[in-house]
Short mmCIF file of C-alpha atoms (C1' of nucleotides) in Angstrom, two decimals:
data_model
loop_
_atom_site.label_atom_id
_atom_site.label_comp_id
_atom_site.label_asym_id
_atom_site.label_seq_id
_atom_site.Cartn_x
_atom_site.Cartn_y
_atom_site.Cartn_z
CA UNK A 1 -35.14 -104.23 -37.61
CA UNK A 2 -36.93 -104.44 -40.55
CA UNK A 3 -37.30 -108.31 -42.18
CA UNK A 4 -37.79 -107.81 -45.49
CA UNK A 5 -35.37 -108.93 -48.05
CA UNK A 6 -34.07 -105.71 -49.97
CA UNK A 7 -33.74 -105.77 -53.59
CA UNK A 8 -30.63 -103.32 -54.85
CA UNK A 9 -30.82 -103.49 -58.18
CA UNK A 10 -28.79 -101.91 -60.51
CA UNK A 11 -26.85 -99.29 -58.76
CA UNK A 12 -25.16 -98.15 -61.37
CA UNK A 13 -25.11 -94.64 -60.62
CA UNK A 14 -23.59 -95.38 -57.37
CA UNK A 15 -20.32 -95.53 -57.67
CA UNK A 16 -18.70 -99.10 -57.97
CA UNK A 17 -20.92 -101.42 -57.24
CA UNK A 18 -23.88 -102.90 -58.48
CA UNK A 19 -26.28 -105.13 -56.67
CA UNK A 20 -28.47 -106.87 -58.35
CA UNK A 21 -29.84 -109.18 -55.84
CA UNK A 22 -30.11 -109.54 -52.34
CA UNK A 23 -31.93 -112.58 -50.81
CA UNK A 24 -34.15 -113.29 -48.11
CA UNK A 25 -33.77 -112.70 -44.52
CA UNK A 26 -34.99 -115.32 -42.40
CA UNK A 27 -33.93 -118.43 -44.23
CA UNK A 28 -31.50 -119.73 -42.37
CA UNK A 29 -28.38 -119.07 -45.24
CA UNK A 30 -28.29 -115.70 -46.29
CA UNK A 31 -27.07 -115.89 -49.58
CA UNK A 32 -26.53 -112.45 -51.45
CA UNK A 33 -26.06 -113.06 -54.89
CA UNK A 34 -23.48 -109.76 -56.09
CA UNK A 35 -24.36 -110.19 -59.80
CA UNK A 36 -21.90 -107.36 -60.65
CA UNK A 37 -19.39 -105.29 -58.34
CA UNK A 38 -19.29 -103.26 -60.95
CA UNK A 39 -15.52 -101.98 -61.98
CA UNK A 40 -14.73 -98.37 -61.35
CA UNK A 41 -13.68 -97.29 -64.37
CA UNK A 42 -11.09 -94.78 -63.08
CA UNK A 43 -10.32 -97.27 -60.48
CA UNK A 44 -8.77 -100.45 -60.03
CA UNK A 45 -11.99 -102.48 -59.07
CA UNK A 46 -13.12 -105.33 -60.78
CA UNK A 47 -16.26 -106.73 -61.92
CA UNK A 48 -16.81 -109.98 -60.51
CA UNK A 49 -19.89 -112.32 -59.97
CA UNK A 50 -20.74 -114.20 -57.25
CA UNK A 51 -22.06 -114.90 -54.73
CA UNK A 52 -21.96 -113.39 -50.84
CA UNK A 53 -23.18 -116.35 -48.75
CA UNK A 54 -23.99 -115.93 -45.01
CA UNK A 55 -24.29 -118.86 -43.02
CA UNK A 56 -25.95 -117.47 -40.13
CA UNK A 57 -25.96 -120.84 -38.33
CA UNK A 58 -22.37 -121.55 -38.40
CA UNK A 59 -21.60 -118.09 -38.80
CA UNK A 60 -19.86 -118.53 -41.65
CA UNK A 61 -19.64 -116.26 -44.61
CA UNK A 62 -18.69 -117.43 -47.88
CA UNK A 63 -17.83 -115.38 -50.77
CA UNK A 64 -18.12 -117.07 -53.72
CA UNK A 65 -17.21 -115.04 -56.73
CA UNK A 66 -16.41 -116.39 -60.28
CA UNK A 67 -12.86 -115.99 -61.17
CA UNK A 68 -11.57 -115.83 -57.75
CA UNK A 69 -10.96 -117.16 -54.29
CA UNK A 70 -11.61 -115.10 -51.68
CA UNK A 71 -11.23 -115.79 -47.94
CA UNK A 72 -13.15 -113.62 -45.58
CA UNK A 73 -11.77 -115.45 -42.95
CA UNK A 74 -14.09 -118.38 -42.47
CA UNK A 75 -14.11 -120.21 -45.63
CA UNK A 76 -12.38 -120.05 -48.39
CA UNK A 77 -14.06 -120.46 -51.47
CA UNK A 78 -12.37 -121.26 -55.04
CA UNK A 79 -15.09 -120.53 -57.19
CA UNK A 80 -12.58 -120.40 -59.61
CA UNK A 81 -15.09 -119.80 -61.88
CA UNK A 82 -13.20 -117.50 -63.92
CA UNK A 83 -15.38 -114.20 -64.83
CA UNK A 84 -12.48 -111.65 -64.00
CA UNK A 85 -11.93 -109.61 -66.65
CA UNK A 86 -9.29 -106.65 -66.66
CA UNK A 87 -8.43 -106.98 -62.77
CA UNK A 88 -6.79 -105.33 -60.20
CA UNK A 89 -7.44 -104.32 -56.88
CA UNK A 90 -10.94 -105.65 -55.40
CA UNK A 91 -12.69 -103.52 -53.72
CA UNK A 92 -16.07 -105.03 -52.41
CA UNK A 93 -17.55 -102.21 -50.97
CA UNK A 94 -21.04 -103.56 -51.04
CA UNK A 95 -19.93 -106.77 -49.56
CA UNK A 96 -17.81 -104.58 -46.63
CA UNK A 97 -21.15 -103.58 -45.77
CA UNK A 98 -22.09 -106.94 -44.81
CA UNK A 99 -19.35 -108.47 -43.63
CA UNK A 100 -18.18 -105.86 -41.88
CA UNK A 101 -20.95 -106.23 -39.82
CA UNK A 102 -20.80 -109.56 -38.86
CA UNK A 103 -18.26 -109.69 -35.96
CA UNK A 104 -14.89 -110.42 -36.77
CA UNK A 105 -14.18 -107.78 -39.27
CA UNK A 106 -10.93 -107.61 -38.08
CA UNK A 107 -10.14 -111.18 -39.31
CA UNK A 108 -11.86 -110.77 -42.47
CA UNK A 109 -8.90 -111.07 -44.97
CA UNK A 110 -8.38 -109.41 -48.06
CA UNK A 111 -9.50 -111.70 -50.73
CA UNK A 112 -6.75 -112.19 -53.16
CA UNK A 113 -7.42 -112.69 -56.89
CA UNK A 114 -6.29 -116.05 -58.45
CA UNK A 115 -5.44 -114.05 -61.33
CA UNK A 116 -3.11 -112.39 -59.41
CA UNK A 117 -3.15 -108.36 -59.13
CA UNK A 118 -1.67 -106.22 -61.40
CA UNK A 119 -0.36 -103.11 -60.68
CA UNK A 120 0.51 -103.40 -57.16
CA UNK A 121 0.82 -106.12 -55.11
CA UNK A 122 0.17 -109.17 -57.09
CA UNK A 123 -1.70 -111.20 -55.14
CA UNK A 124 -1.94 -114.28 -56.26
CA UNK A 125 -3.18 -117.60 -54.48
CA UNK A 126 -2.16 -120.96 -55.36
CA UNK A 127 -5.19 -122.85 -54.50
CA UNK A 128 -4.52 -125.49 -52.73
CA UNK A 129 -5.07 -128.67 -54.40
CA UNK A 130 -7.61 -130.02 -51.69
CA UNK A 131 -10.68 -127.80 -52.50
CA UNK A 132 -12.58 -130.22 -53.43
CA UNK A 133 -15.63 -129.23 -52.76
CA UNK A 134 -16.12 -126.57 -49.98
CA UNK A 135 -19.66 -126.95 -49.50
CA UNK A 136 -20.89 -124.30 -50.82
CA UNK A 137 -24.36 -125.68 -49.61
CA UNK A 138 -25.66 -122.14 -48.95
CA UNK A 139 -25.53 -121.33 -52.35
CA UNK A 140 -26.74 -123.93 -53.99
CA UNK A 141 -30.45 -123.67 -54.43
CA UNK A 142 -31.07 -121.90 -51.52
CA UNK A 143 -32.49 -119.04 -53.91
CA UNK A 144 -32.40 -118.21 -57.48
CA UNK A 145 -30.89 -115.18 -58.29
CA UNK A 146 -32.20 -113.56 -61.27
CA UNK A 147 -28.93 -113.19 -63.08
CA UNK A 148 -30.00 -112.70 -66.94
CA UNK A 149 -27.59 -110.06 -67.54
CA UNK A 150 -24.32 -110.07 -67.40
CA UNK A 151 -22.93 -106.97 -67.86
CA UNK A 152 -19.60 -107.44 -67.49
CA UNK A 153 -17.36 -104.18 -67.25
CA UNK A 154 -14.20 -104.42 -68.50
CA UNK A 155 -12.42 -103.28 -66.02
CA UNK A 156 -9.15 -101.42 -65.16
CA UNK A 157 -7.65 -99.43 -67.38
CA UNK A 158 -4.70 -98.63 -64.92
CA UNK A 159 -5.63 -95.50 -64.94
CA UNK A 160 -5.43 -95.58 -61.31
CA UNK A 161 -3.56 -92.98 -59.93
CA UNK A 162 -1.82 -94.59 -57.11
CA UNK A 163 -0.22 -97.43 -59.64
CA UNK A 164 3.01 -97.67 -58.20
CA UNK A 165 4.01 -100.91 -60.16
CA UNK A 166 5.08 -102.44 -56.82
CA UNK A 167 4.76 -105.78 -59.17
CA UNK A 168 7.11 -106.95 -56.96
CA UNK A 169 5.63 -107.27 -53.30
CA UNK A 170 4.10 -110.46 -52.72
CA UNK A 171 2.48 -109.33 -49.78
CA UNK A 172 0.16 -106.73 -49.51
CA UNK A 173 -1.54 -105.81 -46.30
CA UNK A 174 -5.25 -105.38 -45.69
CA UNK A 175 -5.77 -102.18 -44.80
CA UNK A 176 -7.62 -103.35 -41.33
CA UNK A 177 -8.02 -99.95 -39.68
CA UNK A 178 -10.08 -99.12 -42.08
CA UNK A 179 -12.57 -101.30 -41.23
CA UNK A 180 -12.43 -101.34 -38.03
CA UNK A 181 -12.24 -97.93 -37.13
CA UNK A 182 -13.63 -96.14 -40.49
CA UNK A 183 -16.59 -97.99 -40.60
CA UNK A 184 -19.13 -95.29 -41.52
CA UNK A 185 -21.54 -97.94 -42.82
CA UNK A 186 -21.85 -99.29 -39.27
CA UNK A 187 -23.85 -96.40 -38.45
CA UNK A 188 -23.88 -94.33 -41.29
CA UNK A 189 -25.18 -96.56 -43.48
CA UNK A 190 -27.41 -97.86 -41.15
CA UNK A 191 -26.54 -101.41 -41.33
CA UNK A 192 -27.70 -103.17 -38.33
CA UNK A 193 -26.99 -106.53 -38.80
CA UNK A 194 -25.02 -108.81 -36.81
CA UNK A 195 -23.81 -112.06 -37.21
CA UNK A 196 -27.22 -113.37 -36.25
CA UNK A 197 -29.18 -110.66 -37.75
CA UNK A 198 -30.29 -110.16 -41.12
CA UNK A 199 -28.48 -108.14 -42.90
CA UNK A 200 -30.15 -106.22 -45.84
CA UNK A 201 -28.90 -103.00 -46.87
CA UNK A 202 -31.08 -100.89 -49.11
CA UNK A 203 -30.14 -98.75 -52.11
CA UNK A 204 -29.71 -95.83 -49.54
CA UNK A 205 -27.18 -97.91 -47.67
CA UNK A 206 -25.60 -98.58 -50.32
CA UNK A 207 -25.50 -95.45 -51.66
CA UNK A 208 -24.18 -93.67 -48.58
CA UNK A 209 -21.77 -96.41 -48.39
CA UNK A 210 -20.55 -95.03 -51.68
CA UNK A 211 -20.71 -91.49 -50.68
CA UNK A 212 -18.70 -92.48 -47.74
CA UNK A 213 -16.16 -94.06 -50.01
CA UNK A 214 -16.48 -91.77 -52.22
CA UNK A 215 -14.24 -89.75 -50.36
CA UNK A 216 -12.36 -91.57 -48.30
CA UNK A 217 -13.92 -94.57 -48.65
CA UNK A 218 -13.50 -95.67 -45.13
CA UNK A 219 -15.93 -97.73 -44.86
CA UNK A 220 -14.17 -100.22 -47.11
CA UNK A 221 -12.83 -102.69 -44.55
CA UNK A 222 -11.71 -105.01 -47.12
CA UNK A 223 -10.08 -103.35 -49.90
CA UNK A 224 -7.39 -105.06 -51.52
CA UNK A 225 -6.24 -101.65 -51.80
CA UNK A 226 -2.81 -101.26 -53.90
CA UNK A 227 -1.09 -100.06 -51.02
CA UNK A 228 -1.33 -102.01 -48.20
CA UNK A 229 -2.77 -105.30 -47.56
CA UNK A 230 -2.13 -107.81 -45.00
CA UNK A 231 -3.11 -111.03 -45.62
CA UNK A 232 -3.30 -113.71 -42.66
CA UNK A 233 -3.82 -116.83 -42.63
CA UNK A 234 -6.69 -117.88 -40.75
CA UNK A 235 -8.08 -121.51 -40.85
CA UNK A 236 -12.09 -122.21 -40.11
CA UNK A 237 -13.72 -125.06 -39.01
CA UNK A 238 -14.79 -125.99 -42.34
CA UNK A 239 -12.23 -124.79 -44.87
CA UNK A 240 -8.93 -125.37 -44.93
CA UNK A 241 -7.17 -122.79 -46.21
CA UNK A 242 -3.73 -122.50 -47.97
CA UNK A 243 -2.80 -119.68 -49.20
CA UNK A 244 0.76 -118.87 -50.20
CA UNK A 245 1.31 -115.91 -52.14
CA UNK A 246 2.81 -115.84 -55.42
CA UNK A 247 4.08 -112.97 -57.56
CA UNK A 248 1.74 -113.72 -60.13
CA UNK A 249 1.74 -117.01 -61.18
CA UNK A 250 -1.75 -117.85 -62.57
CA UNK A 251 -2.75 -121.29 -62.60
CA UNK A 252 -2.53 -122.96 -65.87
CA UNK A 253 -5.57 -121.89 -67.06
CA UNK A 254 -4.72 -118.77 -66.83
CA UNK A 255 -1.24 -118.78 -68.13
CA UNK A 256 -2.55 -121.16 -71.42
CA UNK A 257 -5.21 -118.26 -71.79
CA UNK A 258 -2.79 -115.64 -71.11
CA UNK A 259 0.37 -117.12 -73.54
CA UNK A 260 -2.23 -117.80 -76.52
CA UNK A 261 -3.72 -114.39 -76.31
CA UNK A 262 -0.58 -112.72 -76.01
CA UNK A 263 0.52 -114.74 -79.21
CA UNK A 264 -2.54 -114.25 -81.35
CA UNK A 265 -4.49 -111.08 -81.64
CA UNK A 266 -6.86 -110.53 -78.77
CA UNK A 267 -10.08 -111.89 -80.10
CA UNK A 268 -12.43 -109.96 -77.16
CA UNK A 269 -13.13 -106.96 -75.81
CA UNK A 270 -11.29 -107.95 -72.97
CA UNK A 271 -7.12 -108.04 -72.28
CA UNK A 272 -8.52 -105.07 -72.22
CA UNK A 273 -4.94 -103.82 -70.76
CA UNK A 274 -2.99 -104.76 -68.05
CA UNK A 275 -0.27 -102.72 -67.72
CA UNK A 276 2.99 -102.71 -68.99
CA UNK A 277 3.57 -106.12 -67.37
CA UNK A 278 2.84 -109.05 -68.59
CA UNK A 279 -0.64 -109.04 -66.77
CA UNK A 280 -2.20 -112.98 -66.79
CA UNK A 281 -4.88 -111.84 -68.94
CA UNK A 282 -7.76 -113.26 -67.55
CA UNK A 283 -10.93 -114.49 -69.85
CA UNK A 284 -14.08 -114.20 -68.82
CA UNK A 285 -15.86 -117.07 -70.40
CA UNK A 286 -15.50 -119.79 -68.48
CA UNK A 287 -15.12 -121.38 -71.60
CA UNK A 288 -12.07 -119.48 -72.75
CA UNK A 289 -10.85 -119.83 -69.28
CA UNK A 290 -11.12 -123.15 -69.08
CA UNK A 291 -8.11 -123.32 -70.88
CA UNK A 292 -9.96 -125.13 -73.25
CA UNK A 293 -7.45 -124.13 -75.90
CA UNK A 294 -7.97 -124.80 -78.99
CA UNK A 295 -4.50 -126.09 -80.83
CA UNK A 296 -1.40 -124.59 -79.72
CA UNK A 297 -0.18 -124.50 -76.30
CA UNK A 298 2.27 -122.89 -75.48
CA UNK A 299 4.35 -124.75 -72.77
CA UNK A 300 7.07 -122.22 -72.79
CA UNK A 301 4.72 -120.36 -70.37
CA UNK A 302 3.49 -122.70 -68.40
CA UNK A 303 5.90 -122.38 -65.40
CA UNK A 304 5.55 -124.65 -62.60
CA UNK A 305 2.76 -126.29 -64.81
CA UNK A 306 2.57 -129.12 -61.59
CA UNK A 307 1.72 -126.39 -59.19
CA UNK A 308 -0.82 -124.73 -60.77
CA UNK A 309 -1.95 -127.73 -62.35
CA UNK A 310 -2.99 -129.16 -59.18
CA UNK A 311 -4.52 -126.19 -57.96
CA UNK A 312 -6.07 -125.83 -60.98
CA UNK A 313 -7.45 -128.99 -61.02
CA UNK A 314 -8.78 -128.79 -57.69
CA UNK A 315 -11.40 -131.28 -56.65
CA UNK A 316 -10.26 -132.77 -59.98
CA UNK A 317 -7.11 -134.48 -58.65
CA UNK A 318 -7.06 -137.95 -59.14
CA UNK A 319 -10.26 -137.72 -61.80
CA UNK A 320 -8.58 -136.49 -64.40
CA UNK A 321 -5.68 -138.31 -66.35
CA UNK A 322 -2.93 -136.21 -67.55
CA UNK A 323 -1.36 -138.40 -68.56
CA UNK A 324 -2.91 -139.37 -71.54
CA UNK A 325 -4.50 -135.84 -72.01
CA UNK A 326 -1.98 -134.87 -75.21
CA UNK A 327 -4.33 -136.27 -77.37
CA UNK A 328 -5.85 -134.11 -79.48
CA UNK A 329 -9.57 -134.10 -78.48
CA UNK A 330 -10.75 -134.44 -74.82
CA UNK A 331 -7.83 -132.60 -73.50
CA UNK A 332 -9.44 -133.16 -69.87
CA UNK A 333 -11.69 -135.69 -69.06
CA UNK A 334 -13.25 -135.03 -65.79
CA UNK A 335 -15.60 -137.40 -64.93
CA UNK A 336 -18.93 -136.57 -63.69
CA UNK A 337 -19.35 -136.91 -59.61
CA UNK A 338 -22.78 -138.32 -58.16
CA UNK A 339 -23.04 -135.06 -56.19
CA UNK A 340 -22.65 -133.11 -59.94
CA UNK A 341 -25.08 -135.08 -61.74
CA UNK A 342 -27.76 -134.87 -58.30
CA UNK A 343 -26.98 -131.46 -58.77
CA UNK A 344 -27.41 -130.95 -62.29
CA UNK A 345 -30.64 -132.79 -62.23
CA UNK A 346 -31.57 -130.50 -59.68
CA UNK A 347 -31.11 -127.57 -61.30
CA UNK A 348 -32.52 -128.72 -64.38
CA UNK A 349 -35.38 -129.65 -62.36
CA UNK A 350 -35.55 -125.97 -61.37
CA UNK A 351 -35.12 -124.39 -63.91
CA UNK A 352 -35.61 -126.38 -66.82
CA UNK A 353 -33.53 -127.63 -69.75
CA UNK A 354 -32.25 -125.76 -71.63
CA UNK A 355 -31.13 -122.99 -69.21
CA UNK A 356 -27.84 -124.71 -68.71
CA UNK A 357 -25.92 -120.97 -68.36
CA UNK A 358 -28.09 -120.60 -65.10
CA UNK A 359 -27.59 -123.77 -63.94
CA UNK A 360 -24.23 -123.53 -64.24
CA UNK A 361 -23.62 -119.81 -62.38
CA UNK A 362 -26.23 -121.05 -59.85
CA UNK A 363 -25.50 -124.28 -59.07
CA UNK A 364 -21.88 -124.99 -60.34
CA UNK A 365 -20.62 -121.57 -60.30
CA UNK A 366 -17.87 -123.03 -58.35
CA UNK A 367 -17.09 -125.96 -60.67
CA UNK A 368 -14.56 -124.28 -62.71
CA UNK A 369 -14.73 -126.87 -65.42
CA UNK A 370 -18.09 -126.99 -66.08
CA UNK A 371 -19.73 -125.10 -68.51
CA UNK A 372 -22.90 -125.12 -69.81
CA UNK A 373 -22.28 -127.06 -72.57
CA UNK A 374 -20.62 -129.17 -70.58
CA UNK A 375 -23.89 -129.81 -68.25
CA UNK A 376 -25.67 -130.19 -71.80
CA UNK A 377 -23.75 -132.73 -72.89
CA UNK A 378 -23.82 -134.68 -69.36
CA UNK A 379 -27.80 -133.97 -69.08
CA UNK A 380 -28.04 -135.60 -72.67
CA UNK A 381 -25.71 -138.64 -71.79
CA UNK A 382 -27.77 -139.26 -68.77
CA UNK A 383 -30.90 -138.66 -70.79
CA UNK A 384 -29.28 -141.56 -72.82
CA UNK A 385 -28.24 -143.43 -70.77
CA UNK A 386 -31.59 -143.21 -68.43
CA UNK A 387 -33.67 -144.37 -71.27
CA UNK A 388 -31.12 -146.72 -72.96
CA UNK A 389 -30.72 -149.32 -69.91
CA UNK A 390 -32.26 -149.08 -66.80
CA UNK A 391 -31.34 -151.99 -64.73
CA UNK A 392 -31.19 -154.77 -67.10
CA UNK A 393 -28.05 -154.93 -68.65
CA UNK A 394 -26.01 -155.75 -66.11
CA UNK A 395 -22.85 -156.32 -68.22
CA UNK A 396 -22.84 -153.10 -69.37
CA UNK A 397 -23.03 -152.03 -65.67
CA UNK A 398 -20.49 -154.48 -64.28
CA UNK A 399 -18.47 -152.91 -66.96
CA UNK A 400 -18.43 -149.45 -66.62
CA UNK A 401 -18.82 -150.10 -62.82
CA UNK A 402 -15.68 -150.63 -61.78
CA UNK A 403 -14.74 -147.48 -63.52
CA UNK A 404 -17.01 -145.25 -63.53
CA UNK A 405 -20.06 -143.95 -61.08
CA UNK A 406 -23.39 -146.54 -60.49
CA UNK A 407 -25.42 -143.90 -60.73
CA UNK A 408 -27.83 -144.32 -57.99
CA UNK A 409 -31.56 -145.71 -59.20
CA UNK A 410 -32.66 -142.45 -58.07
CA UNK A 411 -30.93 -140.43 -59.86
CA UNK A 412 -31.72 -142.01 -63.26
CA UNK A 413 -35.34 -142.06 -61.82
CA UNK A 414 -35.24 -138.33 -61.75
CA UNK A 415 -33.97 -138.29 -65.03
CA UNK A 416 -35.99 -139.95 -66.52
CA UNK A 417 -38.57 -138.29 -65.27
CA UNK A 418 -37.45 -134.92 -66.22
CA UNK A 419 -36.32 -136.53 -69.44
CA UNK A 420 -40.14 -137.33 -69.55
CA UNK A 421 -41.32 -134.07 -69.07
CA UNK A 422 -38.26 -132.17 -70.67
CA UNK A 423 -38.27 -134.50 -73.89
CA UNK A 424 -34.78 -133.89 -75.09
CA UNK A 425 -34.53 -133.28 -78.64
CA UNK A 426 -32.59 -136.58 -80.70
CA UNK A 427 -32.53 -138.29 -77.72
CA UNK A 428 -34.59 -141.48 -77.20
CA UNK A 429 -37.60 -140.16 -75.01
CA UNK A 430 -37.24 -142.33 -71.88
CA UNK A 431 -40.52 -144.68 -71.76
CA UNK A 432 -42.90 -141.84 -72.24
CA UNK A 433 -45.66 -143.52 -70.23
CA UNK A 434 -48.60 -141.15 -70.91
CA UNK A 435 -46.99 -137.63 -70.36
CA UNK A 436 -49.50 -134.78 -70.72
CA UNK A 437 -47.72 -132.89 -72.95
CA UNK A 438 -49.32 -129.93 -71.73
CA UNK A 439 -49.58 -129.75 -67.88
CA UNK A 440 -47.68 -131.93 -66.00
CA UNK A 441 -47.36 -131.48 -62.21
CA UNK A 442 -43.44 -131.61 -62.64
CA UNK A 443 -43.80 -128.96 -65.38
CA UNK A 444 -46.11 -126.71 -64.02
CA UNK A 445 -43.54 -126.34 -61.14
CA UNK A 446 -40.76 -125.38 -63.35
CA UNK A 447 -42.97 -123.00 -65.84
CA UNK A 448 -42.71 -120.33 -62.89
CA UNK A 449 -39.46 -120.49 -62.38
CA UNK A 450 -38.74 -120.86 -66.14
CA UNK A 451 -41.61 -119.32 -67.68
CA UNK A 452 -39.77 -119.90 -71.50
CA UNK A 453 -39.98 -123.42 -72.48
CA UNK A 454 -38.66 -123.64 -76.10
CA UNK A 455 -36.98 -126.93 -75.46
CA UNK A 456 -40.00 -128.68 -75.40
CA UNK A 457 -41.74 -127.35 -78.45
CA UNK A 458 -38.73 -127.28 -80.36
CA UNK A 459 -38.89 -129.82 -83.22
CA UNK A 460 -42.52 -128.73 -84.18
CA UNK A 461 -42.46 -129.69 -87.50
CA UNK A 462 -45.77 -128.78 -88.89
"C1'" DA B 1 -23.57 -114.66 -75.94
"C1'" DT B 2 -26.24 -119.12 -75.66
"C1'" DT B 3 -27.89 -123.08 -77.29
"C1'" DA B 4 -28.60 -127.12 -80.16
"C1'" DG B 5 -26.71 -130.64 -82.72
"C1'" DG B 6 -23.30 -133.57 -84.30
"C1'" DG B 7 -18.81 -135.77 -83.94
"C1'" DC C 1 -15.30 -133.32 -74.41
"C1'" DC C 2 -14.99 -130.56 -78.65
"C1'" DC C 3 -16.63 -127.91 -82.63
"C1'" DT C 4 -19.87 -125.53 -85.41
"C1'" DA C 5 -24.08 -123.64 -86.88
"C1'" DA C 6 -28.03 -121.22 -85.69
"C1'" DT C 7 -30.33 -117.86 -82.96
#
DNA sequence: ATTAGGG
DNA sequence: CCCTAAT
């Protein structure tokens, strides 16, 4: 079989699903970034970023998609990241290619949408409150997807025929036959791939895939179709997995998003429509969806606030006070973990500042509180900080050590060096030792990946 | 829609 | 962490 990495781009034509990058066979993680399943418009799909993550070593497939948790039966990954927009059903036909033909199709599980379906069955997982951080190590900087657009369909219209309203089931059932026995793309599609193979489908396959579905779409193993879906639990090695199905009950987030939008005048394109129901209207911003509301909350909605709360909060748990939280600014605090801040300086290493939105979708795409102001703000405090003190005050550590993180010399070290080379605007250059404003080894690494620079000549007051 | 800047 | 202005 063929080794080279396929690039589907853009299949808009085809049916539902849009591609937009595919990554490297051959490395040893697999990571498919789906920039956009795109929604069906007469259907019930829904446009969702994230990323399909193949582990090859441990076998292990992670779907990571923005706004949801999915479990294809090996991991479960809450990258609650919150893109959904409309919802519904979930139909990851492009994905079913891949999956599907990694063994175990049979156990791959409908995802289920955090948001919770609509129409149908709504699906809706509590996270459990332990997700830390499923390592999502696959992801994370193994490869750079190009995601500049994000063209975001709004989704669902309910225009789907089969919209029985069964708001009511909590279960729905995976419609498994269908990908074990009508898997077209097995042959059809002329997916190859095993669980040790590289998998890379090319517009063709993808296209026959739809053509295949277009009918009877049997190739679509995993469809949380409205009729049927069975959801199982199964536990991997590495992720624990709790699911529990809930009619509907989005986490807080959700339900703060969906109660003020319900009570003030829709202020996006999206609640685009749910159905008659009440329909968690789900934001796509993560901003929005961070539940970063504004002024009025409406408690009234928030149900079993403790459940989702926790959920919600995930790896947050003990981080974040709630106690104290009622006051007016800083509703959450979350504090800033080693591994975020490595990670942030990481990315911003790779891509530069300034390009905190892809930092964020590529590295923290599963750090639902993080947005890119938020990684901003932290890359300017540790710019601060880096250049303010650096190992001399010790009182000032001793103080905040007991409370807050060290910060590892290295770290800082890396900071300041990208500080150095990415000179952040109001903030006290870290010891500029003799930078070369124009080429700098660091620099010269980063201009490829991010050829647009404007941070640095920013303030060029002539 | 993103980002910078300020609070 | 939040808000706003600027782009």
């Amino acid at each position: 079989m063929d080794q080279q990495p396929h690039l589907i781009k853009n299949q808009a034509d085809t049916k539902s699903k849009r591609v937009e990058q595919a990554v490297v066979p051959g490395s040893e993680e697999e990571a498919i970034e789906v920039e956009h399943l795109l929604a069906e418009p007469k259907s019930d799909h829904v446009s969702v970023d994230g990323f399909l993550c193949f582990d090859k070593e441990n076998s292990e497939k992670h779907l990571k998609v923005d706004g949801f948790g999915y479990d294809y039966g090996w991991k479960i990954n809450c990258g609650m990241d919150c893109d959904i927009q409309g919802g519904a059903d979930i139909k990851f036909e492009a994905l079913d290619g891949w999956l599907d033909e990694v063994d175990e199709v049979d156990d791959i599980q409908a995802g289920q949408t955090l948001s919770g379906a609509y129409e149908d069955f709504l699906l809706d997982v509590e996270l459990p409150e332990k997700f830390s951080e499923l390592d999502y190590g696959c992801c994370d900087g193994s490869h750079i997807g190009n995601s500049s657009t994000e063209s975001h369909s709004p989704v669902f219209s309910g225009s789907s025929n089969s919209t029985s309203g069964i708001s009511e089931s909590p279960i729905a059932t995976v419609q498994e036959s269908d990908c074990k026995n009508g898997l077209p793309g097995k042959n059809g599609c002329g997916y190859e791939a095993t669980a040790t193979n590289e998998i890379h489908p090319t517009t063709e396959d993808l296209q026959n895939l739809n053509e295949s579905d277009d009918d009877e779409k049997p190739l679509v193993s995993l469809i949380l179709s409205k009729k049927k879906a069975k959801v199982s639990t199964k536990l991997t090695k590495g992720g624990m997995l709790c699911r529990q199905m809930r009619l509907r009950k989005p986490t807080v987030r959700y339900i703060d998003e969906s109660s003020r939008l319900s009570s003030t005048a829709p202020r996006s394109k999206r609640l685009k429509v749910q159905h008659d129901n009440e329909l968690p209207e789900v934001l796509s911003e993560s901003r929005l969806l961070r539940g970063r509301v504004k002024k009025v909350v409406p408690k009234s909605e928030l149900q079993s606030d403790d459940d989702l709360t926790a959920s919600d909060y995930e790896d947050d748990k003990k981080k974040t006070k709630r106690s104290k939280m009622s006051s007016d600014r800083r509703k959450h605090q979350r504090m800033w973990t080693l591994e975020e801040v490595v990670k942030l300086v990481d990315g911003i290493s790779q891509y530069g500042v300034g390009k905190w939105t892809a930092i964020k979708r590529l590295l923290f795409s599963s750090s639902v509180y993080r947005t890119p102001i938020d990684l901003r703000d932290k890359w300017r405090n540790l710019v601060r900080s880096s250049c303010g003190h650096k190992r001399n005050n010790k009182e000032v550590e001793r103080n905040l050590k007991h409370t807050a993180r060290p910060l590892p010399k290295t770290v800082v070290r890396r900071v300041r060096e990208l500080a150095t080379i990415y000179p952040y605007p109001n903030v006290c250059s870290p010891k500029i030792e003799h930078v070369t404003p124009t080429k700098h080894p660091a620099r010269a690494k980063v201009a490829q990946l991010c050829p647009r620079g404007k941070n640095v000549s920013r303030k060029n007051g002539t």
